[in-house]
Short mmCIF file of C-alpha atoms in Angstrom, two decimals:
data_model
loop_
_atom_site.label_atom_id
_atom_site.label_comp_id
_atom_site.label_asym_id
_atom_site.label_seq_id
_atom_site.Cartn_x
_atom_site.Cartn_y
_atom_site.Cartn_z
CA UNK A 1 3.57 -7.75 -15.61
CA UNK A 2 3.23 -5.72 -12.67
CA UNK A 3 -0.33 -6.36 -10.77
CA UNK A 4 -1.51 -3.91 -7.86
CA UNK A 5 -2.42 -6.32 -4.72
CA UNK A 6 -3.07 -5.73 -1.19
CA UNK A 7 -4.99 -7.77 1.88
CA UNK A 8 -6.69 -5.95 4.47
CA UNK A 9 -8.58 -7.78 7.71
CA UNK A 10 -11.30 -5.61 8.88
CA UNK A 11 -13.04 -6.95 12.31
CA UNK A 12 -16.76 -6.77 11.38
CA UNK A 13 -18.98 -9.16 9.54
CA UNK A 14 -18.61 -9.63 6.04
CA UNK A 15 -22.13 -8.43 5.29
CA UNK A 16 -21.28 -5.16 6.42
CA UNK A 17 -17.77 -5.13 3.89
CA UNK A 18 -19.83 -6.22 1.12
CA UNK A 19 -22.22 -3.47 2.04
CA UNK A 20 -19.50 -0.52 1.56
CA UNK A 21 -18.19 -2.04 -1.57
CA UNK A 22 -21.38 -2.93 -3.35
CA UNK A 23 -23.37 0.32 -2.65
CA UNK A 24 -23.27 4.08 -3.72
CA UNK A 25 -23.43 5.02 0.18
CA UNK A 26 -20.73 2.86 1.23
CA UNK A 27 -18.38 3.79 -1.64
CA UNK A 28 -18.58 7.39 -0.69
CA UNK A 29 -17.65 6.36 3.01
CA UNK A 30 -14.47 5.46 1.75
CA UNK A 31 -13.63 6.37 -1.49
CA UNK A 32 -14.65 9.75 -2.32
CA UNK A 33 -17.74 11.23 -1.39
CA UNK A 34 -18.80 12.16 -4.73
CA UNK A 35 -19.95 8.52 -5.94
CA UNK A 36 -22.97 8.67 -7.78
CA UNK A 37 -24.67 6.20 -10.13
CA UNK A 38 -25.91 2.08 -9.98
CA UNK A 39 -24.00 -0.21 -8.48
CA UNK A 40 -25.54 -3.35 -10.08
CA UNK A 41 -23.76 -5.47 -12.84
CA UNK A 42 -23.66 -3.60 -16.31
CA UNK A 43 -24.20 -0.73 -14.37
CA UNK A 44 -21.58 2.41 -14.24
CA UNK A 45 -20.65 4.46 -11.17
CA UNK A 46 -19.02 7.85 -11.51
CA UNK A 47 -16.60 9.16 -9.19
CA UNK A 48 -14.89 12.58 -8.51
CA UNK A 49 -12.15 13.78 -6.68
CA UNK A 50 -11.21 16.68 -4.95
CA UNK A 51 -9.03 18.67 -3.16
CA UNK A 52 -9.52 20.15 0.54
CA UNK A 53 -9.38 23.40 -0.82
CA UNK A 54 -12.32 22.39 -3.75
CA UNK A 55 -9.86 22.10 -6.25
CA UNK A 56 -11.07 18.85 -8.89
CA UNK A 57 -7.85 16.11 -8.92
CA UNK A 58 -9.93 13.39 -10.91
CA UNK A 59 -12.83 11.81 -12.69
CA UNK A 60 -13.14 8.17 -12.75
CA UNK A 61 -15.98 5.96 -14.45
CA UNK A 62 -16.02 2.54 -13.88
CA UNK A 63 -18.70 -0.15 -14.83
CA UNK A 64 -20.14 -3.05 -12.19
CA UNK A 65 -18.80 -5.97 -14.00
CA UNK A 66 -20.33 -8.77 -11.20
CA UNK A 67 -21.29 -8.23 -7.50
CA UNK A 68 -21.42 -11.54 -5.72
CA UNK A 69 -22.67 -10.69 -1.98
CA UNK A 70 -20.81 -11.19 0.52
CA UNK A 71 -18.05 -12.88 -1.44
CA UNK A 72 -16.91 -10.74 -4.56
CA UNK A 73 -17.05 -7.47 -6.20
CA UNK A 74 -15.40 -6.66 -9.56
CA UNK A 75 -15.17 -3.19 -11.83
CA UNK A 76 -14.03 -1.91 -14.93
CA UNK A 77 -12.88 1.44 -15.29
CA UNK A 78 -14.43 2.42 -18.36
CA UNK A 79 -13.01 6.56 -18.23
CA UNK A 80 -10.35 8.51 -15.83
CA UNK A 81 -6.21 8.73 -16.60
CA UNK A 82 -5.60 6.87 -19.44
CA UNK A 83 -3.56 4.15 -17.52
CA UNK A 84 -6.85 3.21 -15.83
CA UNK A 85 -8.84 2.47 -18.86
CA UNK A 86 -10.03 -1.30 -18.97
CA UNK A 87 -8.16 -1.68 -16.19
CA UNK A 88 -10.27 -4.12 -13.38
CA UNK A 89 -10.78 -3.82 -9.29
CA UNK A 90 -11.53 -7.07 -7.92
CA UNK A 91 -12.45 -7.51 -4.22
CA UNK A 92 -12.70 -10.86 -2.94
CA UNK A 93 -13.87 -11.64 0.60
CA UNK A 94 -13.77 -14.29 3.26
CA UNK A 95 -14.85 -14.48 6.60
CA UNK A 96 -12.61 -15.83 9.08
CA UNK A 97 -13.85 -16.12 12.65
CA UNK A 98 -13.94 -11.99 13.88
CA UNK A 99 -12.31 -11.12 10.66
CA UNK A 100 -13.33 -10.59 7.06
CA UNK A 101 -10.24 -10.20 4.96
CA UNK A 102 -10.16 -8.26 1.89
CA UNK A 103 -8.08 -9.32 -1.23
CA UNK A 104 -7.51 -6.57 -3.80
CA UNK A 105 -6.47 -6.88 -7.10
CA UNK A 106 -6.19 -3.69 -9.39
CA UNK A 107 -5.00 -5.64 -12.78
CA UNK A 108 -3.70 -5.38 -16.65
CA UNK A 109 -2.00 -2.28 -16.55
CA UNK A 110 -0.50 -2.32 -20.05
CA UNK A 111 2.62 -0.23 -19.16
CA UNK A 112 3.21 -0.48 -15.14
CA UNK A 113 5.51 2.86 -14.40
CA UNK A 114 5.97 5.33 -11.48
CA UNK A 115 1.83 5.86 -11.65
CA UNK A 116 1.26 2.51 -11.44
CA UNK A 117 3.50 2.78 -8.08
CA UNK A 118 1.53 5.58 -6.60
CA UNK A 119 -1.54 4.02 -7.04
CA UNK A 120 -0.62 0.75 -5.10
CA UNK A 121 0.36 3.20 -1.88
CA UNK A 122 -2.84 5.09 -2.35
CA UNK A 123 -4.77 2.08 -3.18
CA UNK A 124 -3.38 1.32 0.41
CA UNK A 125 -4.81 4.46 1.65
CA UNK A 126 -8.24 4.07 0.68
CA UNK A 127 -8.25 0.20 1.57
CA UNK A 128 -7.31 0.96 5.50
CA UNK A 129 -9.99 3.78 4.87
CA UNK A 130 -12.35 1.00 3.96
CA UNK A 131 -11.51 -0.30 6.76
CA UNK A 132 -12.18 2.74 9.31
CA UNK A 133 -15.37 2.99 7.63
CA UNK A 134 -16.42 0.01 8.43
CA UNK A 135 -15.19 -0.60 11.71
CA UNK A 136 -15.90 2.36 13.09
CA UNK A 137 -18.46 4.61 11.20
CA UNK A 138 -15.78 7.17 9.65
CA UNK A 139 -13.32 6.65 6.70
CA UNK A 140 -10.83 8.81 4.74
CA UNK A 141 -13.59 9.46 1.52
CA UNK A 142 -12.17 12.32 -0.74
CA UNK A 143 -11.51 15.30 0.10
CA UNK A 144 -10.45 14.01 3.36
CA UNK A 145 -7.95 11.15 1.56
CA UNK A 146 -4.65 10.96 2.95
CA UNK A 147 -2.02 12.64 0.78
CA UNK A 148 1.03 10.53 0.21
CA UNK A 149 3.13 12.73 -2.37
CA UNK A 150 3.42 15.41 -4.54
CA UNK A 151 0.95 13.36 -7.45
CA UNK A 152 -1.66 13.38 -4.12
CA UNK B 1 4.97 -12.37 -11.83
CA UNK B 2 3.37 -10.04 -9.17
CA UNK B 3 6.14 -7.75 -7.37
CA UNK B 4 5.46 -4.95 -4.67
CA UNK B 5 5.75 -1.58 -5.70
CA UNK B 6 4.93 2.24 -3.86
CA UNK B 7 5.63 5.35 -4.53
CA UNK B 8 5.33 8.11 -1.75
CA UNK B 9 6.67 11.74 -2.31
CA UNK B 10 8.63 13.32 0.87
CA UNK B 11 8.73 16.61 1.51
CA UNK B 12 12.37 17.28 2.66
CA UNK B 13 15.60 16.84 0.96
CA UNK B 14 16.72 13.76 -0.30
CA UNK B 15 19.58 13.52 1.93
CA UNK B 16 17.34 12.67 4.78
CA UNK B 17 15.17 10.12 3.32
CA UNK B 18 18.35 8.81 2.21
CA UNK B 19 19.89 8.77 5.86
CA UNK B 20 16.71 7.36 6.99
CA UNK B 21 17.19 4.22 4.48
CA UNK B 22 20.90 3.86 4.96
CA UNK B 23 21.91 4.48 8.88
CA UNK B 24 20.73 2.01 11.75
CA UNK B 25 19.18 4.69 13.63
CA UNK B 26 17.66 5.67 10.84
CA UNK B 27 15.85 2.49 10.34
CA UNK B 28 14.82 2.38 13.75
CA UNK B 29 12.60 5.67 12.84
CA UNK B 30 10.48 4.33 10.42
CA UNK B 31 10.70 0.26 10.28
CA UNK B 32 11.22 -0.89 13.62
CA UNK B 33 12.70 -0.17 17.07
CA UNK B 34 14.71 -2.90 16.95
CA UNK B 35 17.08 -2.56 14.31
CA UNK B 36 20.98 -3.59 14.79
CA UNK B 37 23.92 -4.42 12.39
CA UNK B 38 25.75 -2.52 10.06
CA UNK B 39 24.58 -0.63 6.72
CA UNK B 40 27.16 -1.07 4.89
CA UNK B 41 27.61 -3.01 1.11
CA UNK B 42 28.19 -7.02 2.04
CA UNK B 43 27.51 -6.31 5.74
CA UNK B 44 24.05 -7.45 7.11
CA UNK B 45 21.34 -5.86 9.34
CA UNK B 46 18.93 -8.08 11.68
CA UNK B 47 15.50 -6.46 12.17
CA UNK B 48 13.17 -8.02 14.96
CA UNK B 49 9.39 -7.23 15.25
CA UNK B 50 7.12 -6.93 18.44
CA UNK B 51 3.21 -6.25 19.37
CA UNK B 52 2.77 -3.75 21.37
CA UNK B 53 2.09 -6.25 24.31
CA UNK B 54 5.98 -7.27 24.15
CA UNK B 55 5.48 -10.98 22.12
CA UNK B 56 7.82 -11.12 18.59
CA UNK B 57 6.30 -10.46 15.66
CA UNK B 58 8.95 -11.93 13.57
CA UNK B 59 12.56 -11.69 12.88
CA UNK B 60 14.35 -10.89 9.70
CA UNK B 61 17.98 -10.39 7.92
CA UNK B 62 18.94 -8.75 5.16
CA UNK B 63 22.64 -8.37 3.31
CA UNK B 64 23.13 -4.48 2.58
CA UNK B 65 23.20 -5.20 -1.21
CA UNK B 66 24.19 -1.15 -2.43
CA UNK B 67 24.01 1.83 -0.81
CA UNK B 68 24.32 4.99 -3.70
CA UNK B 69 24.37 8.13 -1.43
CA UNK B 70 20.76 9.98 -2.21
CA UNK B 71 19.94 7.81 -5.30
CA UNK B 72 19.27 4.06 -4.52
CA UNK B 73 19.28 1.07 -1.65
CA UNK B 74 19.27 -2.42 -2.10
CA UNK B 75 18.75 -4.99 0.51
CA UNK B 76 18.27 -8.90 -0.07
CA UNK B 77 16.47 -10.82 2.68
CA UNK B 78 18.79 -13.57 3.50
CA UNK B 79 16.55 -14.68 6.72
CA UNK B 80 13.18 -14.39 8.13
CA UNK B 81 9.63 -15.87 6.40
CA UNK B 82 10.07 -18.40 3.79
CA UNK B 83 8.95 -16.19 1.25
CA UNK B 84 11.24 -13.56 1.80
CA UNK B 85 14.28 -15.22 1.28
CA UNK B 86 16.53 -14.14 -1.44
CA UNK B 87 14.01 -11.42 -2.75
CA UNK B 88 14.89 -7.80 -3.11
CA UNK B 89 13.81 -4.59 -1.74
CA UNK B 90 15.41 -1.79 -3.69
CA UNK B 91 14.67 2.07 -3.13
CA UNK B 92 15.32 4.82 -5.68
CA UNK B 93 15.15 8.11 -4.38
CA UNK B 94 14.93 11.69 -6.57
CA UNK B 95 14.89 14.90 -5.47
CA UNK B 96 11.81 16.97 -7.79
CA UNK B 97 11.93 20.63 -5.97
CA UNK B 98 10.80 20.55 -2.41
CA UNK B 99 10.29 17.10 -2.90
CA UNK B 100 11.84 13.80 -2.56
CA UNK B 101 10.26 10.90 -4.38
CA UNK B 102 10.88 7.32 -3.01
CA UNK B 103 10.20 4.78 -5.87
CA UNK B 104 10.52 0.90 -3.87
CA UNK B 105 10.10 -2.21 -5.20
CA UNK B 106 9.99 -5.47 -3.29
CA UNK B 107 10.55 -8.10 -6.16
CA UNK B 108 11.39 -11.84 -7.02
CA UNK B 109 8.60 -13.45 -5.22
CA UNK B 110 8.66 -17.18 -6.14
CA UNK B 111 4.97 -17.94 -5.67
CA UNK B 112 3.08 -14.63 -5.01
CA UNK B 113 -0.24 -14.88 -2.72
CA UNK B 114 -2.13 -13.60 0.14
CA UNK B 115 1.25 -13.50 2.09
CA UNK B 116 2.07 -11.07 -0.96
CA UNK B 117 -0.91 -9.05 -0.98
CA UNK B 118 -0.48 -8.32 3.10
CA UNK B 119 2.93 -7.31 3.08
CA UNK B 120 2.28 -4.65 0.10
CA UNK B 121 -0.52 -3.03 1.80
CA UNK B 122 2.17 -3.44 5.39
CA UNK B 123 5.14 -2.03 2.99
CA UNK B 124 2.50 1.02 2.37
CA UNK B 125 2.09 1.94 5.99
CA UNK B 126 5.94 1.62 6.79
CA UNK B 127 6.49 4.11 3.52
CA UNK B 128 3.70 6.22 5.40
CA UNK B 129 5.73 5.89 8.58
CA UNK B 130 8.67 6.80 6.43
CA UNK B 131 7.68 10.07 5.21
CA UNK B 132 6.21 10.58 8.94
CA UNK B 133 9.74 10.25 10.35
CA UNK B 134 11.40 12.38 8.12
CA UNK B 135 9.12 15.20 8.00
CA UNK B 136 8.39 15.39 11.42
CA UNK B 137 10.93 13.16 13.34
CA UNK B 138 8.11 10.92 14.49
CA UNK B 139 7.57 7.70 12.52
CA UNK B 140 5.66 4.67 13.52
CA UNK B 141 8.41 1.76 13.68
CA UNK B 142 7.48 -1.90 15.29
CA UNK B 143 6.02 -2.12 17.73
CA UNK B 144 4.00 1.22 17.33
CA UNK B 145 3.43 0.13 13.76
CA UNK B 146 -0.53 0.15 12.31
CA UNK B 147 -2.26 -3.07 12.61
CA UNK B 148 -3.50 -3.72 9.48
CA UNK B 149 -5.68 -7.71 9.92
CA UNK B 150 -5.79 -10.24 12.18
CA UNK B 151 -1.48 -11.12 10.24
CA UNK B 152 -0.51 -8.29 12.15
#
């Protein structure tokens, strides 16, 4: 089985991590910047993507499955490409000394393939965007995302 | 079993991503600097990492494992972090129109864990640095490489 994973160390407190991952504000700082919904366990948050030019490139639902402050966030994607569905996005975080690191799990994907590969590397993306975000006010959110290929 | 896998898409023909996997100098666009050896099958190529304030970073070697001219590379780490010895790094490369699509894989981890998770989000940013160099001759190779936590 082939898991996403990646670790990120942003310099801030972990409050403030916790704050971008566990609210509809923070998500569009780094995600996309259409995020609407609740972001509160059973809860679902809706997401679209876009294109600089306006063009749509994606719809994703996902449900809150727990928020933990400061420590954990976990969601379900409930709609989006089919490869997503009950698919889960954990966060875990830790604070160590300046640092909080960010682990990042994006898990049981039935049949890993070349998607599965581009969304590690843009899962990537959008984690170092978390990062800008928080450490300095101003992320990548969609339509600003980085492009890393020809699938965006 | 976790494993490491990307995918970025290149714009340029395959022949250059494939020079920039394949020749010392073209490793020393993308990876790091410091790059030295010879990239050829059973021959080995010693890769040393700095900060930008001149300490090492860390040292690795890997055996050129097969080099397929535009279609695949295979390196095996034979020195350098614990956990990186006798794993795999593999890159499959396909040319789809103006595009050249990198497929990597960094596989066989023994015991897969935050060490894991930080070098698949670093792998990301070298791919990134990848594309960089060979679309516009200017990649970001140790010690100009992104900082991505306080593990470099």
């Amino acid at each position: 089985m082939v898991d996403i994973i990646h670790r990120v160390g942003i310099r801030t407190p972990v409050e403030k991590v916790y704050a971008a991952l566990s609210t509809i504000d923070g998500i569009c700082g780094w995600w996309t910047r259409q995020t609407s919904g609740a972001s509160e366990p059973g809860a679902r948050i809706a997401l679209q993507f876009y294109s600089p030019d306006g063009s749509k490139v994606g719809d994703i639902e996902m449900q809150v499955v727990e928020l933990e402050p400061d420590r954990h966030v976990h969601w379900r994607f409930v709609s989006g490409p089919e490869e997503w569905i009950d698919t889960d996005a954990t966060f875990q975080l830790a604070q160590d000394g300046d640092w909080t690191i960010v682990r990042f799990g994006h898990r049981h994907w039935r049949e890993p393939g070349e998607f599965t590969e581009h969304c590690s590397t843009k899962w990537a993306t959008f984690l170092l965007s978390l990062k800008e975000f928080v450490e300095t006010g101003r992320g990548r959110p969609s339509p600003a995302d980085l492009w890393i290929g020809n699938w965006h």
